[in-house]
């Protein structure tokens, strides 16, 4: 069934289908779209975030069952839902992800939705966030040491040790980054942490990795800390601001004290410059 509704004064169309057994991500996504249409943005956000845990990438004509395909556009809908809830900063983050991937623009539904969102956000987004623009420093570990660390993390994450980086999941890069930071190789750790965000841009506490293993996925805080250790001050400030906007760290987090100290240090660096 095709249903029309208005978003920010622009009519868009959404295909509504019945929830299907055995397709949990789809059930969550389908329900989230319905909740958004009903004006319940907060509940829609919760469903969309859970759907992203199970199906992390925007996709066109994603197969749900034989003969049934959907355009899966969670980031565009998260942007709209956050706007509905009066949180434009979080909404813009998801809008940037949707725009960078380009998937939504190739969908009939997504094109109308992105056009409405772009009007709300005041035009095209920057091509690349500041925290991604930096001059690489020399690595600390030797090539052999790095290869050993990488192989160790691959085994821990149940990833083939010879798997190319582009085919490895977000949690492999996240765990690799944390281990490289512990070993003092900040540059390689930073590169790995940014690789993790390419695969999973949304931070989330208790994010499922593999099997029964979960982790608090807070990449932008670590990106800020790694940039600071490499003296990339502007990049560190940009990443820390994004971390705060996305509310990566709850007040109860043991990292809150370090975040506040890092924020003070970066503020002093700004004054020095």
mmCIF file of C-alpha atoms in Angstrom:
data_model
loop_
_atom_site.group_PDB
_atom_site.id
_atom_site.type_symbol
_atom_site.label_atom_id
_atom_site.label_comp_id
_atom_site.label_asym_id
_atom_site.label_seq_id
_atom_site.Cartn_x
_atom_site.Cartn_y
_atom_site.Cartn_z
ATOM 1 C CA UNK A 1 0.000 0.000 0.000
ATOM 2 C CA UNK A 2 1.278 3.492 -0.867
ATOM 3 C CA UNK A 3 0.530 6.189 1.660
ATOM 4 C CA UNK A 4 1.160 9.941 1.273
ATOM 5 C CA UNK A 5 2.003 12.269 4.121
ATOM 6 C CA UNK A 6 3.576 15.685 4.539
ATOM 7 C CA UNK A 7 7.023 16.315 5.972
ATOM 8 C CA UNK A 8 7.963 19.957 6.661
ATOM 9 C CA UNK A 9 5.414 21.038 4.052
ATOM 10 C CA UNK A 10 6.640 18.592 1.373
ATOM 11 C CA UNK A 11 4.552 15.594 0.351
ATOM 12 C CA UNK A 12 6.412 12.291 0.375
ATOM 13 C CA UNK A 13 5.296 8.733 -0.193
ATOM 14 C CA UNK A 14 6.070 5.668 1.896
ATOM 15 C CA UNK A 15 5.356 2.045 1.035
ATOM 16 C CA UNK A 16 3.622 0.368 3.950
ATOM 17 C CA UNK A 17 3.771 -3.389 4.216
ATOM 18 C CA UNK A 18 2.890 -5.878 6.906
ATOM 19 C CA UNK A 19 5.628 -6.981 9.332
ATOM 20 C CA UNK A 20 7.252 -10.248 8.311
ATOM 21 C CA UNK A 21 8.315 -13.095 10.551
ATOM 22 C CA UNK A 22 12.056 -13.769 10.542
ATOM 23 C CA UNK A 23 13.053 -10.284 9.383
ATOM 24 C CA UNK A 24 13.577 -8.498 12.674
ATOM 25 C CA UNK A 25 15.404 -5.495 11.208
ATOM 26 C CA UNK A 26 12.544 -4.997 8.777
ATOM 27 C CA UNK A 27 9.899 -5.268 11.477
ATOM 28 C CA UNK A 28 11.700 -2.555 13.435
ATOM 29 C CA UNK A 29 12.160 -0.335 10.377
ATOM 30 C CA UNK A 30 8.571 -0.724 9.222
ATOM 31 C CA UNK A 31 7.257 0.075 12.694
ATOM 32 C CA UNK A 32 9.603 3.073 12.973
ATOM 33 C CA UNK A 33 8.239 4.579 9.759
ATOM 34 C CA UNK A 34 4.699 4.144 11.064
ATOM 35 C CA UNK A 35 5.585 5.752 14.391
ATOM 36 C CA UNK A 36 7.238 8.679 12.614
ATOM 37 C CA UNK A 37 4.136 9.208 10.478
ATOM 38 C CA UNK A 38 2.040 9.253 13.652
ATOM 39 C CA UNK A 39 4.243 12.009 15.099
ATOM 40 C CA UNK A 40 5.960 9.770 17.638
ATOM 41 C CA UNK A 41 9.530 10.627 16.682
ATOM 42 C CA UNK A 42 11.104 9.485 19.948
ATOM 43 C CA UNK A 43 9.751 5.956 19.627
ATOM 44 C CA UNK A 44 10.680 5.913 15.927
ATOM 45 C CA UNK A 45 14.288 6.800 16.830
ATOM 46 C CA UNK A 46 14.511 3.867 19.229
ATOM 47 C CA UNK A 47 13.231 1.426 16.588
ATOM 48 C CA UNK A 48 15.508 2.831 13.868
ATOM 49 C CA UNK A 49 18.592 2.586 16.068
ATOM 50 C CA UNK A 50 17.788 -1.045 16.851
ATOM 51 C CA UNK A 51 17.252 -1.740 13.149
ATOM 52 C CA UNK A 52 20.668 -0.242 12.408
ATOM 53 C CA UNK A 53 22.272 -2.642 14.858
ATOM 54 C CA UNK A 54 20.939 -5.530 12.784
ATOM 55 C CA UNK A 55 21.189 -3.969 9.318
ATOM 56 C CA UNK A 56 23.815 -1.202 9.444
ATOM 57 C CA UNK A 57 23.937 0.106 5.855
ATOM 58 C CA UNK A 58 21.416 2.109 3.834
ATOM 59 C CA UNK A 59 20.351 0.002 0.841
ATOM 60 C CA UNK A 60 18.062 0.088 -2.195
ATOM 61 C CA UNK A 61 15.776 -2.816 -3.020
ATOM 62 C CA UNK A 62 16.894 -4.788 0.005
ATOM 63 C CA UNK A 63 15.411 -8.284 -0.100
ATOM 64 C CA UNK A 64 13.013 -9.046 2.748
ATOM 65 C CA UNK A 65 11.627 -12.305 1.364
ATOM 66 C CA UNK A 66 11.227 -13.812 -2.119
ATOM 67 C CA UNK A 67 9.612 -11.202 -4.323
ATOM 68 C CA UNK A 68 9.565 -8.439 -1.693
ATOM 69 C CA UNK A 69 12.168 -5.665 -1.616
ATOM 70 C CA UNK A 70 12.322 -2.380 0.278
ATOM 71 C CA UNK A 71 14.385 0.796 0.123
ATOM 72 C CA UNK A 72 16.043 0.861 3.537
ATOM 73 C CA UNK A 73 16.811 4.485 4.481
ATOM 74 C CA UNK A 74 17.274 4.562 8.276
ATOM 75 C CA UNK A 75 19.567 7.581 8.410
ATOM 76 C CA UNK A 76 17.213 9.810 6.424
ATOM 77 C CA UNK A 77 14.342 8.800 8.709
ATOM 78 C CA UNK A 78 16.495 9.295 11.820
ATOM 79 C CA UNK A 79 17.284 12.811 10.620
ATOM 80 C CA UNK A 80 13.578 13.509 10.156
ATOM 81 C CA UNK A 81 12.630 11.913 13.484
ATOM 82 C CA UNK A 82 15.210 13.930 15.417
ATOM 83 C CA UNK A 83 13.893 17.099 13.787
ATOM 84 C CA UNK A 84 10.410 16.034 14.820
ATOM 85 C CA UNK A 85 11.691 15.745 18.401
ATOM 86 C CA UNK A 86 13.307 19.197 18.335
ATOM 87 C CA UNK A 87 16.916 17.935 18.164
ATOM 88 C CA UNK A 88 18.338 19.374 14.908
ATOM 89 C CA UNK A 89 21.976 18.729 15.844
ATOM 90 C CA UNK A 90 21.475 14.967 16.066
ATOM 91 C CA UNK A 91 19.245 15.144 13.003
ATOM 92 C CA UNK A 92 21.917 16.865 10.966
ATOM 93 C CA UNK A 93 24.423 14.146 11.879
ATOM 94 C CA UNK A 94 22.190 11.491 10.313
ATOM 95 C CA UNK A 95 21.398 13.767 7.380
ATOM 96 C CA UNK A 96 25.136 14.055 6.663
ATOM 97 C CA UNK A 97 25.490 10.271 6.733
ATOM 98 C CA UNK A 98 22.555 9.828 4.361
ATOM 99 C CA UNK A 99 23.876 12.517 2.037
ATOM 100 C CA UNK A 100 27.416 11.129 2.056
ATOM 101 C CA UNK A 101 26.244 7.621 1.131
ATOM 102 C CA UNK A 102 24.031 8.908 -1.692
ATOM 103 C CA UNK A 103 21.674 5.942 -1.332
ATOM 104 C CA UNK A 104 18.562 7.876 -0.320
ATOM 105 C CA UNK A 105 18.882 10.245 -3.272
ATOM 106 C CA UNK A 106 18.486 7.269 -5.650
ATOM 107 C CA UNK A 107 15.194 6.207 -4.089
ATOM 108 C CA UNK A 108 11.874 7.763 -5.097
ATOM 109 C CA UNK A 109 10.841 7.971 -1.451
ATOM 110 C CA UNK A 110 14.303 9.016 -0.312
ATOM 111 C CA UNK A 111 14.698 11.750 -2.894
ATOM 112 C CA UNK A 112 11.600 13.580 -1.624
ATOM 113 C CA UNK A 113 12.612 13.006 1.986
ATOM 114 C CA UNK A 114 16.159 14.278 1.447
ATOM 115 C CA UNK A 115 14.879 17.324 -0.416
ATOM 116 C CA UNK A 116 12.649 18.195 2.537
ATOM 117 C CA UNK A 117 15.483 17.613 4.985
ATOM 118 C CA UNK A 118 17.900 19.704 2.964
ATOM 119 C CA UNK A 119 15.476 22.607 3.094
ATOM 120 C CA UNK A 120 15.286 22.264 6.867
ATOM 121 C CA UNK A 121 19.050 22.090 7.294
ATOM 122 C CA UNK A 122 19.665 25.098 5.063
ATOM 123 C CA UNK A 123 21.459 23.684 2.069
ATOM 124 C CA UNK A 124 24.102 21.096 1.209
ATOM 125 C CA UNK A 125 26.341 19.729 3.925
ATOM 126 C CA UNK A 126 30.111 20.097 4.005
ATOM 127 C CA UNK A 127 31.864 17.474 1.909
ATOM 128 C CA UNK A 128 34.033 16.239 4.771
ATOM 129 C CA UNK A 129 34.099 16.916 8.523
ATOM 130 C CA UNK A 130 37.159 18.730 9.834
ATOM 131 C CA UNK A 131 38.247 15.811 12.015
ATOM 132 C CA UNK A 132 38.847 13.786 8.835
ATOM 133 C CA UNK A 133 41.237 16.314 7.326
ATOM 134 C CA UNK A 134 44.685 15.858 8.814
ATOM 135 C CA UNK A 135 48.299 15.249 7.853
ATOM 136 C CA UNK A 136 49.416 11.784 8.886
ATOM 137 C CA UNK A 137 52.290 11.409 11.324
ATOM 138 C CA UNK A 138 54.805 8.569 11.342
ATOM 139 C CA UNK A 139 53.629 5.296 12.925
ATOM 140 C CA UNK A 140 55.245 4.043 16.123
ATOM 141 C CA UNK A 141 55.085 0.272 15.730
ATOM 142 C CA UNK A 142 57.165 -1.512 13.129
ATOM 143 C CA UNK A 143 55.384 -3.161 10.210
ATOM 144 C CA UNK A 144 55.938 -6.573 11.814
ATOM 145 C CA UNK A 145 54.610 -5.432 15.207
ATOM 146 C CA UNK A 146 51.560 -3.898 13.562
ATOM 147 C CA UNK A 147 50.891 -7.091 11.581
ATOM 148 C CA UNK A 148 51.041 -9.133 14.790
ATOM 149 C CA UNK A 149 48.609 -6.795 16.574
ATOM 150 C CA UNK A 150 46.236 -6.845 13.607
ATOM 151 C CA UNK A 151 46.290 -10.648 13.442
ATOM 152 C CA UNK A 152 45.644 -10.896 17.184
ATOM 153 C CA UNK A 153 42.607 -8.605 16.974
ATOM 154 C CA UNK A 154 41.311 -10.474 13.918
ATOM 155 C CA UNK A 155 41.398 -13.762 15.826
ATOM 156 C CA UNK A 156 39.670 -12.160 18.808
ATOM 157 C CA UNK A 157 36.921 -10.807 16.548
ATOM 158 C CA UNK A 158 36.527 -14.068 14.602
ATOM 159 C CA UNK A 159 37.731 -12.378 11.410
ATOM 160 C CA UNK A 160 40.099 -14.137 8.965
ATOM 161 C CA UNK A 161 43.615 -12.831 9.606
ATOM 162 C CA UNK A 162 44.157 -12.309 5.869
ATOM 163 C CA UNK A 163 40.838 -10.520 5.299
ATOM 164 C CA UNK A 164 41.273 -7.186 3.456
ATOM 165 C CA UNK A 165 40.401 -4.111 5.521
ATOM 166 C CA UNK A 166 37.511 -3.103 3.293
ATOM 167 C CA UNK A 167 35.668 -6.357 4.029
ATOM 168 C CA UNK A 168 36.102 -6.351 7.811
ATOM 169 C CA UNK A 169 33.317 -5.243 10.224
ATOM 170 C CA UNK A 170 33.267 -2.055 12.289
ATOM 171 C CA UNK A 171 34.094 -3.783 15.562
ATOM 172 C CA UNK A 172 37.355 -5.183 14.159
ATOM 173 C CA UNK A 173 38.560 -1.642 13.374
ATOM 174 C CA UNK A 174 37.277 -0.329 16.707
ATOM 175 C CA UNK A 175 39.049 -3.019 18.741
ATOM 176 C CA UNK A 176 42.182 -2.598 16.613
ATOM 177 C CA UNK A 177 42.157 1.157 17.258
ATOM 178 C CA UNK A 178 41.837 0.693 21.020
ATOM 179 C CA UNK A 179 44.705 -1.802 21.077
ATOM 180 C CA UNK A 180 46.933 0.401 18.905
ATOM 181 C CA UNK A 181 46.242 3.342 21.213
ATOM 182 C CA UNK A 182 47.238 1.228 24.214
ATOM 183 C CA UNK A 183 50.506 0.458 22.436
ATOM 184 C CA UNK A 184 51.193 4.120 21.727
ATOM 185 C CA UNK A 185 50.653 4.076 17.954
ATOM 186 C CA UNK A 186 48.258 7.017 17.844
ATOM 187 C CA UNK A 187 48.370 7.549 14.092
ATOM 188 C CA UNK A 188 47.427 3.999 13.168
ATOM 189 C CA UNK A 189 44.844 4.002 15.986
ATOM 190 C CA UNK A 190 43.258 7.168 14.584
ATOM 191 C CA UNK A 191 43.097 5.715 11.076
ATOM 192 C CA UNK A 192 41.475 2.526 12.407
ATOM 193 C CA UNK A 193 38.947 4.448 14.514
ATOM 194 C CA UNK A 194 37.885 6.516 11.495
ATOM 195 C CA UNK A 195 37.612 3.271 9.502
ATOM 196 C CA UNK A 196 35.209 2.042 12.198
ATOM 197 C CA UNK A 197 32.991 5.117 11.764
ATOM 198 C CA UNK A 198 32.924 4.566 7.991
ATOM 199 C CA UNK A 199 31.217 1.240 8.690
ATOM 200 C CA UNK A 200 29.177 2.281 11.729
ATOM 201 C CA UNK A 201 28.798 6.057 12.061
ATOM 202 C CA UNK A 202 26.341 5.935 14.964
ATOM 203 C CA UNK A 203 27.776 5.676 18.499
ATOM 204 C CA UNK A 204 25.894 3.431 20.867
ATOM 205 C CA UNK A 205 26.371 2.097 24.374
ATOM 206 C CA UNK A 206 26.291 -1.689 24.683
ATOM 207 C CA UNK A 207 26.633 -2.162 20.938
ATOM 208 C CA UNK A 208 26.632 -5.800 19.847
ATOM 209 C CA UNK A 209 29.834 -6.973 18.173
ATOM 210 C CA UNK A 210 29.777 -10.737 17.651
ATOM 211 C CA UNK A 211 28.376 -13.706 19.530
ATOM 212 C CA UNK A 212 27.491 -12.499 23.017
ATOM 213 C CA UNK A 213 30.085 -9.715 23.114
ATOM 214 C CA UNK A 214 29.020 -6.090 23.500
ATOM 215 C CA UNK A 215 30.982 -2.855 23.771
ATOM 216 C CA UNK A 216 30.330 0.827 24.455
ATOM 217 C CA UNK A 217 30.930 2.222 20.989
ATOM 218 C CA UNK A 218 32.093 5.844 21.473
ATOM 219 C CA UNK A 219 34.395 6.467 18.493
ATOM 220 C CA UNK A 220 34.256 10.266 18.289
ATOM 221 C CA UNK A 221 35.561 10.715 21.832
ATOM 222 C CA UNK A 222 38.530 8.486 20.980
ATOM 223 C CA UNK A 223 39.061 10.295 17.671
ATOM 224 C CA UNK A 224 39.251 13.568 19.620
ATOM 225 C CA UNK A 225 41.694 12.081 22.125
ATOM 226 C CA UNK A 226 43.897 10.599 19.408
ATOM 227 C CA UNK A 227 43.962 13.861 17.455
ATOM 228 C CA UNK A 228 45.000 15.656 20.639
ATOM 229 C CA UNK A 229 47.820 13.184 21.232
ATOM 230 C CA UNK A 230 49.001 13.894 17.668
ATOM 231 C CA UNK A 231 48.641 17.676 18.241
ATOM 232 C CA UNK A 232 45.972 18.006 15.552
ATOM 233 C CA UNK A 233 44.170 20.576 17.676
ATOM 234 C CA UNK A 234 41.478 21.755 15.247
ATOM 235 C CA UNK A 235 40.584 18.163 14.354
ATOM 236 C CA UNK A 236 40.399 17.239 18.041
ATOM 237 C CA UNK A 237 38.051 20.148 18.770
ATOM 238 C CA UNK A 238 35.805 19.182 15.857
ATOM 239 C CA UNK A 239 35.599 15.522 16.943
ATOM 240 C CA UNK A 240 34.934 16.452 20.570
ATOM 241 C CA UNK A 241 32.109 18.797 19.578
ATOM 242 C CA UNK A 242 30.546 16.005 17.539
ATOM 243 C CA UNK A 243 30.890 13.581 20.457
ATOM 244 C CA UNK A 244 29.057 16.023 22.724
ATOM 245 C CA UNK A 245 26.310 16.701 20.184
ATOM 246 C CA UNK A 246 25.674 12.984 19.808
ATOM 247 C CA UNK A 247 25.721 12.507 23.606
ATOM 248 C CA UNK A 248 28.177 9.642 23.297
ATOM 249 C CA UNK A 249 29.114 9.592 26.962
ATOM 250 C CA UNK A 250 26.439 9.572 29.665
ATOM 251 C CA UNK A 251 27.168 11.483 32.871
ATOM 252 C CA UNK A 252 27.804 8.161 34.608
ATOM 253 C CA UNK A 253 30.577 7.180 32.183
ATOM 254 C CA UNK A 254 34.054 6.823 33.717
ATOM 255 C CA UNK A 255 35.333 8.664 30.625
ATOM 256 C CA UNK A 256 33.397 11.837 31.533
ATOM 257 C CA UNK A 257 36.223 13.149 33.726
ATOM 258 C CA UNK A 258 38.704 12.635 30.905
ATOM 259 C CA UNK A 259 36.379 14.278 28.396
ATOM 260 C CA UNK A 260 36.055 17.362 30.595
ATOM 261 C CA UNK A 261 39.841 17.517 31.022
ATOM 262 C CA UNK A 262 40.313 17.160 27.273
ATOM 263 C CA UNK A 263 37.772 19.907 26.653
ATOM 264 C CA UNK A 264 39.647 22.268 29.003
ATOM 265 C CA UNK A 265 42.967 21.444 27.358
ATOM 266 C CA UNK A 266 41.593 22.052 23.869
ATOM 267 C CA UNK A 267 40.028 25.334 24.995
ATOM 268 C CA UNK A 268 43.454 26.490 26.203
ATOM 269 C CA UNK A 269 45.008 25.464 22.895
ATOM 270 C CA UNK A 270 42.450 27.614 21.095
ATOM 271 C CA UNK A 271 43.403 30.578 23.260
ATOM 272 C CA UNK A 272 47.100 29.956 22.603
ATOM 273 C CA UNK A 273 46.551 29.935 18.853
#
